[in-house]
Short mmCIF file of C-alpha atoms in Angstrom, two decimals:
data_model
loop_
_atom_site.label_atom_id
_atom_site.label_comp_id
_atom_site.label_asym_id
_atom_site.label_seq_id
_atom_site.Cartn_x
_atom_site.Cartn_y
_atom_site.Cartn_z
CA ALA Z 131 24.80 29.79 -45.18
CA ALA Z 132 21.27 31.16 -45.05
CA ARG Z 133 19.95 27.80 -43.82
CA ALA Z 134 22.65 27.61 -41.14
CA GLY Z 135 21.79 31.12 -40.00
CA ALA Z 136 18.11 30.18 -39.74
CA TRP Z 137 18.90 27.14 -37.62
CA TRP Z 138 21.09 29.24 -35.38
CA GLN Z 139 18.28 31.72 -34.83
CA VAL Z 140 15.91 28.86 -33.90
CA LEU Z 141 18.47 27.48 -31.45
CA ARG Z 142 18.91 30.88 -29.86
CA ARG Z 143 15.13 31.23 -29.42
CA HIS Z 144 15.00 27.84 -27.70
CA GLN Z 145 17.81 28.76 -25.35
CA VAL Z 146 16.07 32.02 -24.40
CA LEU Z 147 12.82 30.16 -23.84
CA LEU Z 148 14.51 27.55 -21.61
CA ARG Z 149 16.13 30.24 -19.49
CA ALA Z 150 12.73 31.93 -19.05
CA LEU Z 151 11.02 28.68 -18.09
CA ARG Z 152 13.68 27.37 -15.70
CA PRO Z 153 12.66 29.47 -12.66
CA CYS Z 154 9.05 28.42 -13.09
CA THR Z 155 10.11 24.76 -13.35
CA LEU Z 156 12.19 25.00 -10.19
CA ARG Z 157 9.34 26.67 -8.28
CA ALA Z 158 6.92 23.95 -9.43
CA ARG Z 159 9.43 21.28 -8.47
CA GLY Z 160 9.69 22.86 -5.01
CA ARG Z 161 5.94 22.79 -4.56
CA PHE Z 162 5.85 19.18 -5.72
CA ARG Z 163 8.62 18.22 -3.28
CA ARG Z 164 6.60 19.73 -0.41
CA GLY Z 165 3.88 17.21 -1.19
CA MET Z 166 6.21 14.25 -0.97
CA ILE Z 167 5.73 11.19 1.26
CA SER Z 168 8.81 10.00 3.16
CA GLN Z 169 7.68 6.49 4.25
CA LEU Z 170 4.83 4.09 3.61
CA PHE Z 171 3.95 1.15 5.85
CA ILE Z 172 1.28 -1.50 5.99
CA LEU Z 173 1.07 -2.86 9.55
CA ALA Z 174 -0.67 -6.00 10.75
CA PRO Z 175 -3.26 -5.77 13.58
CA ASN Z 176 -0.55 -6.83 16.05
CA GLY Z 177 1.74 -4.04 14.84
CA HIS Z 178 4.15 -6.18 12.80
CA THR Z 179 5.30 -4.65 9.53
CA ILE Z 180 4.05 -6.23 6.32
CA VAL Z 181 5.12 -3.59 3.81
CA ASN Z 182 7.96 -1.11 4.41
CA LYS Z 183 8.92 1.57 1.87
CA ASP Z 184 11.43 4.26 2.91
CA TYR Z 185 11.73 6.73 0.06
CA ARG Z 186 13.91 9.50 1.49
CA GLY Z 187 15.65 8.24 4.61
CA ASP Z 188 14.78 11.49 6.41
CA VAL Z 189 12.41 9.92 8.97
CA PRO Z 190 13.48 7.64 11.86
CA LYS Z 191 13.34 3.93 11.09
CA ASP Z 192 11.29 3.23 14.24
CA SER Z 193 8.41 5.45 13.08
CA PRO Z 194 5.91 2.52 13.17
CA GLU Z 195 6.68 1.98 16.87
CA ILE Z 196 6.31 5.71 17.55
CA PHE Z 197 2.99 5.72 15.68
CA LEU Z 198 1.61 2.73 17.60
CA ARG Z 199 2.61 4.20 20.96
CA LYS Z 200 1.00 7.52 20.06
CA LEU Z 201 -2.11 5.77 18.80
CA VAL Z 202 -2.59 4.03 22.15
CA GLU Z 203 -2.41 7.41 23.92
CA LYS Z 204 -5.06 8.98 21.68
CA SER Z 205 -8.75 8.75 22.51
CA GLU Z 206 -11.06 6.46 20.55
CA GLY Z 207 -12.75 9.15 18.48
CA GLU Z 208 -9.63 11.04 17.39
CA ALA Z 209 -8.34 10.72 13.83
CA PRO Z 210 -4.94 8.97 13.48
CA ILE Z 211 -3.26 12.13 12.19
CA PHE Z 212 -0.63 13.76 14.39
CA ASN Z 213 2.88 15.21 14.49
CA VAL Z 214 5.72 13.88 16.63
CA ASP Z 215 9.12 15.60 16.65
CA GLY Z 216 8.42 17.26 13.32
CA VAL Z 217 7.25 14.09 11.58
CA ASN Z 218 3.65 13.98 10.28
CA TYR Z 219 1.87 10.63 10.72
CA MET Z 220 -1.26 9.90 8.69
CA CYS Z 221 -3.07 6.56 8.73
CA VAL Z 222 -6.06 4.73 7.37
CA ARG Z 223 -7.27 1.59 9.18
CA LYS Z 224 -8.98 -1.13 7.16
CA ASN Z 225 -9.92 -4.62 8.39
CA GLY Z 226 -7.54 -4.20 11.32
CA LEU Z 227 -4.63 -3.26 9.01
CA PHE Z 228 -2.84 0.08 9.36
CA PHE Z 229 -1.93 1.89 6.12
CA LEU Z 230 0.54 4.49 7.41
CA ALA Z 231 2.33 7.35 5.67
CA THR Z 232 4.93 9.67 7.18
CA THR Z 233 6.43 12.88 5.90
CA LEU Z 234 8.48 15.86 7.03
CA HIS Z 235 6.71 18.13 4.57
CA ASN Z 236 3.50 20.10 4.96
CA VAL Z 237 1.27 17.74 2.97
CA PRO Z 238 -2.51 18.23 3.08
CA PRO Z 239 -3.80 15.39 5.32
CA ALA Z 240 -6.95 14.94 3.25
CA PHE Z 241 -4.83 14.24 0.18
CA VAL Z 242 -2.76 11.58 1.95
CA ILE Z 243 -5.83 9.97 3.54
CA GLU Z 244 -7.50 9.79 0.11
CA LEU Z 245 -4.33 8.23 -1.34
CA LEU Z 246 -4.14 5.61 1.42
CA THR Z 247 -7.84 4.86 1.07
CA GLN Z 248 -7.37 4.32 -2.65
CA LEU Z 249 -4.42 2.03 -1.91
CA THR Z 250 -6.67 -0.18 0.24
CA LYS Z 251 -9.20 -0.37 -2.59
CA VAL Z 252 -6.55 -1.26 -5.18
CA CYS Z 253 -5.10 -4.01 -2.94
CA LYS Z 254 -8.57 -5.48 -2.41
CA ASP Z 255 -9.33 -5.30 -6.16
CA TYR Z 256 -6.21 -7.29 -6.96
CA ILE Z 257 -6.09 -9.87 -4.15
CA GLY Z 258 -9.82 -10.17 -3.45
CA VAL Z 259 -9.56 -10.34 0.36
CA LEU Z 260 -7.90 -7.63 2.40
CA ASN Z 261 -6.32 -9.17 5.50
CA GLU Z 262 -2.91 -10.02 6.87
CA GLU Z 263 -2.81 -13.50 5.32
CA SER Z 264 -3.69 -12.29 1.82
CA LEU Z 265 -1.12 -9.49 1.99
CA ARG Z 266 1.66 -11.86 3.06
CA LYS Z 267 0.76 -14.44 0.41
CA ASN Z 268 0.74 -11.69 -2.26
CA PHE Z 269 3.88 -10.00 -0.93
CA THR Z 270 5.47 -9.40 -4.35
CA LEU Z 271 2.24 -8.17 -5.95
CA ILE Z 272 1.57 -5.67 -3.14
CA TYR Z 273 5.08 -4.24 -3.48
CA GLU Z 274 4.58 -3.91 -7.24
CA LEU Z 275 1.30 -2.03 -6.67
CA VAL Z 276 2.93 0.30 -4.14
CA ASP Z 277 5.81 1.01 -6.51
CA GLU Z 278 3.39 1.98 -9.25
CA ILE Z 279 1.21 4.15 -6.97
CA LEU Z 280 4.14 5.94 -5.31
CA ASP Z 281 7.31 6.72 -7.29
CA PHE Z 282 10.10 7.79 -4.92
CA GLY Z 283 7.42 9.16 -2.59
CA TYR Z 284 5.59 11.06 -5.30
CA PRO Z 285 1.95 9.96 -5.84
CA GLN Z 286 1.30 8.53 -9.29
CA SER Z 287 -1.73 6.68 -10.67
CA ALA Z 288 -3.91 5.00 -8.04
CA SER Z 289 -6.61 3.63 -10.33
CA THR Z 290 -7.09 -0.10 -10.69
CA ALA Z 291 -7.95 0.24 -14.37
CA GLU Z 292 -4.82 2.27 -15.15
CA LEU Z 293 -2.55 -0.05 -13.15
CA LYS Z 294 -3.50 -3.11 -15.18
CA ALA Z 295 -1.13 -2.09 -17.95
CA PHE Z 296 1.87 -1.93 -15.57
CA VAL Z 297 1.29 -4.74 -13.04
CA PHE Z 298 2.24 -8.23 -14.19
CA ASN Z 299 2.30 -10.38 -11.02
CA GLU Z 300 -0.66 -12.75 -10.59
CA PRO Z 301 -2.46 -12.82 -7.24
CA ALA Z 302 -2.20 -15.92 -5.08
CA PRO Z 303 -5.60 -17.37 -4.20
CA VAL Z 304 -6.63 -16.76 -0.59
CA SER Z 305 -9.88 -17.84 1.00
CA SER Z 306 -11.49 -15.41 3.39
CA GLY Z 307 -12.28 -16.37 6.98
CA ALA Z 308 -15.98 -16.31 6.26
CA THR Z 309 -15.57 -18.65 3.32
CA ALA Z 310 -13.51 -21.07 5.37
CA THR Z 311 -16.06 -21.02 8.18
CA ALA Z 312 -18.92 -21.64 5.77
CA ARG Z 313 -17.03 -24.55 4.20
CA MET Z 314 -16.43 -26.05 7.65
CA MET Z 315 -20.09 -25.67 8.64
CA THR Z 316 -21.17 -27.33 5.41
CA SER Z 317 -18.91 -30.31 6.05
CA LEU Z 318 -20.26 -30.63 9.57
CA LYS Z 319 -23.86 -30.55 8.38
CA ALA Z 320 -23.13 -33.17 5.73
CA ALA Z 321 -21.72 -35.62 8.30
CA PRO Z 322 -24.32 -37.64 10.27
CA LYS Z 323 -24.56 -36.94 13.98
CA THR Z 324 -24.29 -40.63 14.90
CA MET Z 325 -22.50 -43.29 12.94
CA SER Z 326 -24.19 -46.65 12.67
CA SER Z 327 -22.03 -49.52 13.73
CA LYS Z 328 -21.99 -52.63 11.62
CA ALA Z 329 -20.87 -54.69 14.60
CA VAL Z 330 -24.37 -54.86 16.08
CA HIS Z 331 -25.65 -56.49 12.93
CA LYS Z 332 -22.97 -59.17 12.80
CA PRO Z 333 -23.83 -62.60 14.24
CA ILE Z 334 -21.96 -63.62 17.32
CA ALA Z 335 -19.54 -66.42 16.50
CA LEU Z 336 -19.64 -69.31 19.02
CA ARG Z 337 -16.32 -70.76 19.99
CA SER Z 338 -16.18 -74.53 20.17
CA ASP Z 339 -13.99 -76.07 22.84
#
């Protein structure tokens, strides 16, 4: 009986503690939700979508088209960070690719820009060459990386070293444009400019009537 009474007292203490902590937990969860990303896109230089992740469904599906139209209107020196109809657009451009994030919440732009920049570094670390061809050839791997970096729109680990324990897809080999050009130039240099014809060294056969 004494042991049961002691356990009951411990249980009561835990219940009181949980009630005290619940408001703090809800407030922290609210702050965390305000830092949430609604959508993530990776767009090709021509504007076509390579990667599309819609975490909340609270932002219009045509947000990449809205972003590209707004980007054309902006001057050359302006940062690709703006608000259209209550939606915040934040973008990092790397090798002609657009790494775009949208959100309805008041997220610090510097935080999102740093996250997108880290995403470009992680993609390059895994696939070697960061361009449209390499992203499309490593489609499954890129989606796996994005899923590990962003969980339901909440930023998680964005370190290449930490992601190695959770990413299992192998990258598909892709040669960069510079490597392909160098290989082509090497083959052209190896080939002689003029090919000697063996026909000039062959004796002319006389036909007998």
